[in-house]
Amino acid sequence: MKLCFNQGSSDHCKGHSMMADLEAAERYGFDYIDLRFDVLDDYLKGHTAEELAAWFGSHHLKPSSYSGLLFFNWKRTDEEKQKVFDELNRLIPIFNTIGLRTIAVIPSCDIKEHASIEEIKDDAVWMLNRMADLCEPHGISLALEFIGMGSFTINRFDTAYDIVTAVNRDSVGMAVDLFHFYAMASNPADVAACDGKKIINLHLNDAEGLPIGAPYLDDSKRLWPGDGCIDKKAVTDALKACGFDTDAIPAAVEVFRPEYYGLTVDENVKTAYEKTKAFVERYFS
Ligand code: ZN
């Protein structure tokens, strides 16, 4: 299985930058990198997409996914919807230049309306179809990432899976992030019964043992893969049972832990690699 480093993991480390991540991820053995939206924006203020493409062209490390397009759904006006499409239209030429083929899309949170699950699903299906109309001709896929917090509109595996199966396009799949999976008590049985081809992003991490739904069970409680209380065997066995493609989809380490931001970029990336490699060897081989 290929290993991928998500830039969120080192985002606030001292000396952090696009190039610091790229060089460290290459040095410690990662195959892929997931580019974080704000790090890419910062980089492009002083560089071009062509420069980034040239770097990837001369190294083993390659871009995997964009992490991510924020708050794509439950837009209440045409103007708000158009902003999402405009953002995609801005990003697509960049991704074509650097060879990035998957965009993680993050649902909206803290909405005013007391929307039902069905209303949220219908809206998300419509939006994803419009977004795929823009991305699909470029060979770019969308990975819907459910966010395991009560404030998010799409916060469980089953809801996200229903949405991507209703969209029913090869270019629209979903992300499974172990922390989000744990944090809203998604069910491994739903994964085992799903079409594994719909899972096109896998985010590895772990979690502190805090109550499901607690407002303080947030991203800061993420741990390195293997270091926390998630039932890793149950989730990875379910992924294997559904036909999730471990050859095609890399295992991407994604943590946002303040304590890990105290490490240097080098220490952070090195630790991320060791933890991810050990996790994959234990649960996916
Ligand atoms: Zn994630």
GROMACS .gro file of C-alpha atoms and ligand atoms in nm:
model
  286
    1MET     CA    1   0.000   0.000   0.000
    2LYS     CA    2   0.132   0.344  -0.088
    3LEU     CA    3   0.182   0.596   0.193
    4CYS     CA    4   0.070   0.958   0.180
    5PHE     CA    5   0.140   1.260   0.403
    6ASN     CA    6  -0.137   1.513   0.458
    7GLN     CA    7   0.002   1.863   0.513
    8GLY     CA    8  -0.246   1.929   0.791
    9SER     CA    9  -0.025   1.706   1.007
   10SER     CA   10   0.265   1.955   1.008
   11ASP     CA   11   0.071   2.273   0.935
   12HIS     CA   12   0.177   2.470   1.244
   13CYS     CA   13   0.524   2.324   1.298
   14LYS     CA   14   0.806   2.576   1.317
   15GLY     CA   15   0.944   2.651   0.971
   16HIS     CA   16   0.648   2.490   0.798
   17SER     CA   17   0.602   2.553   0.425
   18MET     CA   18   0.509   2.371   0.107
   19MET     CA   19   0.874   2.304   0.026
   20ALA     CA   20   0.963   2.195   0.381
   21ASP     CA   21   0.685   1.932   0.364
   22LEU     CA   22   0.775   1.818   0.014
   23GLU     CA   23   1.144   1.774   0.095
   24ALA     CA   24   1.077   1.593   0.424
   25ALA     CA   25   0.804   1.368   0.279
   26GLU     CA   26   1.038   1.270  -0.004
   27ARG     CA   27   1.331   1.213   0.232
   28TYR     CA   28   1.144   0.987   0.474
   29GLY     CA   29   0.987   0.768   0.208
   30PHE     CA   30   0.632   0.884   0.145
   31ASP     CA   31   0.493   0.811  -0.202
   32TYR     CA   32   0.225   1.082  -0.206
   33ILE     CA   33   0.130   1.409  -0.047
   34ASP     CA   34  -0.215   1.557   0.014
   35LEU     CA   35  -0.193   1.931  -0.044
   36ARG     CA   36  -0.364   2.150   0.211
   37PHE     CA   37  -0.569   2.440   0.073
   38ASP     CA   38  -0.402   2.719   0.273
   39VAL     CA   39  -0.048   2.587   0.221
   40LEU     CA   40  -0.106   2.570  -0.155
   41ASP     CA   41  -0.252   2.924  -0.158
   42ASP     CA   42   0.052   3.054   0.034
   43TYR     CA   43   0.291   2.877  -0.203
   44LEU     CA   44   0.120   3.019  -0.509
   45LYS     CA   45   0.165   3.374  -0.381
   46GLY     CA   46   0.537   3.347  -0.457
   47HIS     CA   47   0.555   3.061  -0.707
   48THR     CA   48   0.372   2.916  -1.004
   49ALA     CA   49   0.190   2.586  -1.046
   50GLU     CA   50   0.448   2.506  -1.318
   51GLU     CA   51   0.730   2.529  -1.059
   52LEU     CA   52   0.543   2.289  -0.834
   53ALA     CA   53   0.483   2.055  -1.128
   54ALA     CA   54   0.856   2.065  -1.210
   55TRP     CA   55   0.940   1.968  -0.851
   56PHE     CA   56   0.705   1.669  -0.866
   57GLY     CA   57   0.845   1.578  -1.207
   58SER     CA   58   1.195   1.537  -1.065
   59HIS     CA   59   1.103   1.352  -0.743
   60HIS     CA   60   0.941   1.025  -0.636
   61LEU     CA   61   0.675   1.205  -0.430
   62LYS     CA   62   0.353   1.284  -0.617
   63PRO     CA   63   0.040   1.482  -0.529
   64SER     CA   64  -0.258   1.266  -0.435
   65SER     CA   65  -0.551   1.476  -0.314
   66TYR     CA   66  -0.643   1.835  -0.239
   67SER     CA   67  -0.747   1.881   0.122
   68GLY     CA   68  -0.990   2.026   0.068
   69LEU     CA   69  -1.271   2.231  -0.079
   70LEU     CA   70  -1.453   2.364   0.225
   71PHE     CA   71  -1.826   2.384   0.296
   72PHE     CA   72  -1.958   2.286  -0.047
   73ASN     CA   73  -2.319   2.213   0.042
   74TRP     CA   74  -2.635   2.369   0.187
   75LYS     CA   75  -2.579   2.694   0.002
   76ARG     CA   76  -2.906   2.884   0.020
   77THR     CA   77  -2.864   3.127  -0.270
   78ASP     CA   78  -2.751   3.095  -0.631
   79GLU     CA   79  -2.473   3.339  -0.551
   80GLU     CA   80  -2.336   3.116  -0.275
   81LYS     CA   81  -2.354   2.811  -0.502
   82GLN     CA   82  -2.173   2.999  -0.777
   83LYS     CA   83  -1.887   3.078  -0.537
   84VAL     CA   84  -1.829   2.703  -0.494
   85PHE     CA   85  -1.825   2.653  -0.873
   86ASP     CA   86  -1.595   2.955  -0.916
   87GLU     CA   87  -1.352   2.810  -0.663
   88LEU     CA   88  -1.345   2.480  -0.854
   89ASN     CA   89  -1.287   2.666  -1.180
   90ARG     CA   90  -0.994   2.845  -1.016
   91LEU     CA   91  -0.843   2.519  -0.887
   92ILE     CA   92  -0.890   2.289  -1.188
   93PRO     CA   93  -0.614   2.447  -1.407
   94ILE     CA   94  -0.372   2.428  -1.110
   95PHE     CA   95  -0.453   2.061  -1.055
   96ASN     CA   96  -0.419   1.988  -1.427
   97THR     CA   97  -0.073   2.147  -1.420
   98ILE     CA   98   0.055   1.954  -1.118
   99GLY     CA   99  -0.127   1.628  -1.194
  100LEU     CA  100  -0.353   1.621  -0.889
  101ARG     CA  101  -0.660   1.407  -0.951
  102THR     CA  102  -0.879   1.406  -0.637
  103ILE     CA  103  -1.043   1.683  -0.436
  104ALA     CA  104  -1.171   1.613  -0.086
  105VAL     CA  105  -1.492   1.812  -0.039
  106ILE     CA  106  -1.593   1.913   0.312
  107PRO     CA  107  -1.958   1.962   0.411
  108SER     CA  108  -2.095   2.280   0.565
  109CYS     CA  109  -2.145   2.320   0.940
  110ASP     CA  110  -2.344   2.530   1.186
  111ILE     CA  111  -2.635   2.585   0.947
  112LYS     CA  112  -2.929   2.799   1.064
  113GLU     CA  113  -3.207   2.574   0.935
  114HIS     CA  114  -3.303   2.255   1.119
  115ALA     CA  115  -3.257   2.054   0.799
  116SER     CA  116  -3.355   1.688   0.785
  117ILE     CA  117  -3.112   1.421   0.669
  118GLU     CA  118  -3.321   1.378   0.351
  119GLU     CA  119  -3.307   1.750   0.272
  120ILE     CA  120  -2.931   1.752   0.329
  121LYS     CA  121  -2.885   1.445   0.108
  122ASP     CA  122  -3.095   1.589  -0.178
  123ASP     CA  123  -2.905   1.917  -0.172
  124ALA     CA  124  -2.563   1.747  -0.155
  125VAL     CA  125  -2.649   1.517  -0.448
  126TRP     CA  126  -2.748   1.820  -0.659
  127MET     CA  127  -2.432   2.012  -0.568
  128LEU     CA  128  -2.198   1.717  -0.624
  129ASN     CA  129  -2.352   1.657  -0.966
  130ARG     CA  130  -2.295   2.020  -1.067
  131MET     CA  131  -1.940   2.008  -0.928
  132ALA     CA  132  -1.867   1.680  -1.107
  133ASP     CA  133  -1.989   1.838  -1.432
  134LEU     CA  134  -1.695   2.076  -1.397
  135CYS     CA  135  -1.431   1.828  -1.275
  136GLU     CA  136  -1.511   1.509  -1.464
  137PRO     CA  137  -1.401   1.634  -1.810
  138HIS     CA  138  -1.055   1.692  -1.657
  139GLY     CA  139  -1.035   1.345  -1.501
  140ILE     CA  140  -1.066   1.498  -1.155
  141SER     CA  141  -1.267   1.312  -0.889
  142LEU     CA  142  -1.449   1.442  -0.582
  143ALA     CA  143  -1.418   1.264  -0.247
  144LEU     CA  144  -1.697   1.354  -0.006
  145GLU     CA  145  -1.551   1.359   0.347
  146PHE     CA  146  -1.801   1.323   0.631
  147ILE     CA  147  -1.688   1.520   0.937
  148GLY     CA  148  -1.754   1.344   1.268
  149MET     CA  149  -1.896   1.634   1.467
  150GLY     CA  150  -2.260   1.712   1.545
  151SER     CA  151  -2.232   2.060   1.395
  152PHE     CA  152  -2.159   1.926   1.045
  153THR     CA  153  -2.435   1.857   0.792
  154ILE     CA  154  -2.280   1.526   0.677
  155ASN     CA  155  -2.121   1.360   0.976
  156ARG     CA  156  -2.154   0.981   0.941
  157PHE     CA  157  -2.035   0.717   0.696
  158ASP     CA  158  -2.390   0.600   0.614
  159THR     CA  159  -2.511   0.948   0.516
  160ALA     CA  160  -2.209   1.015   0.294
  161TYR     CA  161  -2.237   0.673   0.132
  162ASP     CA  162  -2.607   0.727   0.054
  163ILE     CA  163  -2.516   1.058  -0.112
  164VAL     CA  164  -2.237   0.923  -0.334
  165THR     CA  165  -2.443   0.619  -0.438
  166ALA     CA  166  -2.733   0.852  -0.529
  167VAL     CA  167  -2.492   1.066  -0.735
  168ASN     CA  168  -2.384   0.743  -0.905
  169ARG     CA  169  -2.087   0.874  -1.102
  170ASP     CA  170  -1.743   0.714  -1.124
  171SER     CA  171  -1.588   1.055  -1.054
  172VAL     CA  172  -1.767   1.100  -0.719
  173GLY     CA  173  -1.662   0.889  -0.422
  174MET     CA  174  -1.599   0.940  -0.055
  175ALA     CA  175  -1.324   0.975   0.201
  176VAL     CA  176  -1.305   0.758   0.509
  177ASP     CA  177  -1.117   0.933   0.788
  178LEU     CA  178  -1.076   0.705   1.090
  179PHE     CA  179  -1.111   0.989   1.340
  180HIS     CA  180  -1.436   1.114   1.185
  181PHE     CA  181  -1.557   0.755   1.158
  182TYR     CA  182  -1.502   0.704   1.531
  183ALA     CA  183  -1.620   1.047   1.648
  184MET     CA  184  -1.983   1.006   1.537
  185ALA     CA  185  -1.997   0.630   1.590
  186SER     CA  186  -2.016   0.525   1.226
  187ASN     CA  187  -2.070   0.153   1.191
  188PRO     CA  188  -1.806  -0.086   1.048
  189ALA     CA  189  -2.093  -0.311   0.928
  190ASP     CA  190  -2.200  -0.029   0.689
  191VAL     CA  191  -1.846  -0.025   0.545
  192ALA     CA  192  -1.835  -0.404   0.507
  193ALA     CA  193  -2.166  -0.393   0.314
  194CYS     CA  194  -2.071  -0.103   0.085
  195ASP     CA  195  -1.919  -0.095  -0.263
  196GLY     CA  196  -1.551  -0.045  -0.178
  197LYS     CA  197  -1.487   0.132  -0.509
  198LYS     CA  198  -1.676   0.432  -0.369
  199ILE     CA  199  -1.402   0.489  -0.109
  200ILE     CA  200  -1.136   0.691  -0.289
  201ASN     CA  201  -0.958   0.858   0.005
  202LEU     CA  202  -0.839   0.693   0.328
  203HIS     CA  203  -0.721   0.914   0.615
  204LEU     CA  204  -0.532   0.739   0.895
  205ASN     CA  205  -0.508   0.867   1.251
  206ASP     CA  206  -0.638   0.764   1.592
  207ALA     CA  207  -0.838   0.921   1.873
  208GLU     CA  208  -0.834   0.976   2.246
  209GLY     CA  209  -1.103   0.781   2.431
  210LEU     CA  210  -1.359   1.060   2.479
  211PRO     CA  211  -1.742   1.036   2.474
  212ILE     CA  212  -1.901   1.015   2.128
  213GLY     CA  213  -2.062   1.350   2.045
  214ALA     CA  214  -1.873   1.543   2.313
  215PRO     CA  215  -1.805   1.894   2.178
  216TYR     CA  216  -1.445   1.860   2.289
  217LEU     CA  217  -1.395   1.545   2.079
  218ASP     CA  218  -1.248   1.761   1.804
  219ASP     CA  219  -0.951   1.749   1.567
  220SER     CA  220  -0.708   1.840   1.845
  221LYS     CA  221  -0.777   1.498   2.002
  222ARG     CA  222  -0.634   1.312   1.704
  223LEU     CA  223  -0.338   1.084   1.764
  224TRP     CA  224  -0.087   0.917   1.532
  225PRO     CA  225  -0.231   0.607   1.362
  226GLY     CA  226  -0.225   0.317   1.610
  227ASP     CA  227  -0.181   0.528   1.923
  228GLY     CA  228  -0.544   0.565   2.036
  229CYS     CA  229  -0.868   0.384   2.114
  230ILE     CA  230  -1.027   0.340   1.769
  231ASP     CA  231  -1.112  -0.024   1.695
  232LYS     CA  232  -0.868  -0.034   1.403
  233LYS     CA  233  -0.921  -0.402   1.332
  234ALA     CA  234  -1.298  -0.363   1.295
  235VAL     CA  235  -1.266  -0.074   1.047
  236THR     CA  236  -0.979  -0.219   0.844
  237ASP     CA  237  -1.142  -0.565   0.828
  238ALA     CA  238  -1.458  -0.394   0.699
  239LEU     CA  239  -1.254  -0.204   0.437
  240LYS     CA  240  -1.099  -0.531   0.319
  241ALA     CA  241  -1.442  -0.699   0.309
  242CYS     CA  242  -1.598  -0.430   0.087
  243GLY     CA  243  -1.324  -0.449  -0.174
  244PHE     CA  244  -1.154  -0.119  -0.090
  245ASP     CA  245  -0.860  -0.098  -0.332
  246THR     CA  246  -0.542  -0.094  -0.123
  247ASP     CA  247  -0.329  -0.094  -0.439
  248ALA     CA  248  -0.489   0.217  -0.590
  249ILE     CA  249  -0.575   0.427  -0.285
  250PRO     CA  250  -0.287   0.543  -0.062
  251ALA     CA  251  -0.303   0.547   0.317
  252ALA     CA  252  -0.285   0.916   0.407
  253VAL     CA  253  -0.181   1.016   0.759
  254GLU     CA  254  -0.379   1.318   0.879
  255VAL     CA  255  -0.351   1.451   1.233
  256PHE     CA  256  -0.406   1.804   1.365
  257ARG     CA  257  -0.267   1.766   1.714
  258PRO     CA  258  -0.124   2.080   1.878
  259GLU     CA  259   0.137   1.872   2.062
  260TYR     CA  260   0.270   1.736   1.729
  261TYR     CA  261   0.299   2.093   1.598
  262GLY     CA  262   0.569   2.138   1.863
  263LEU     CA  263   0.793   1.906   1.660
  264THR     CA  264   1.007   2.031   1.375
  265VAL     CA  265   0.869   1.959   1.028
  266ASP     CA  266   1.139   1.695   0.993
  267GLU     CA  267   1.051   1.517   1.319
  268ASN     CA  268   0.682   1.544   1.243
  269VAL     CA  269   0.709   1.393   0.894
  270LYS     CA  270   0.953   1.123   1.008
  271THR     CA  271   0.722   1.017   1.294
  272ALA     CA  272   0.420   1.030   1.062
  273TYR     CA  273   0.595   0.796   0.820
  274GLU     CA  274   0.700   0.545   1.087
  275LYS     CA  275   0.353   0.538   1.248
  276THR     CA  276   0.172   0.507   0.914
  277LYS     CA  277   0.401   0.234   0.785
  278ALA     CA  278   0.360   0.033   1.106
  279PHE     CA  279  -0.019   0.076   1.090
  280VAL     CA  280  -0.041  -0.041   0.729
  281GLU     CA  281   0.185  -0.340   0.794
  282ARG     CA  282  -0.023  -0.442   1.093
  283TYR     CA  283  -0.373  -0.390   0.954
  284PHE     CA  284  -0.351  -0.409   0.574
  285SER     CA  285  -0.093  -0.679   0.498
  286ZN      ZN  286  -0.962   1.370   0.686
   0.00000   0.00000   0.00000
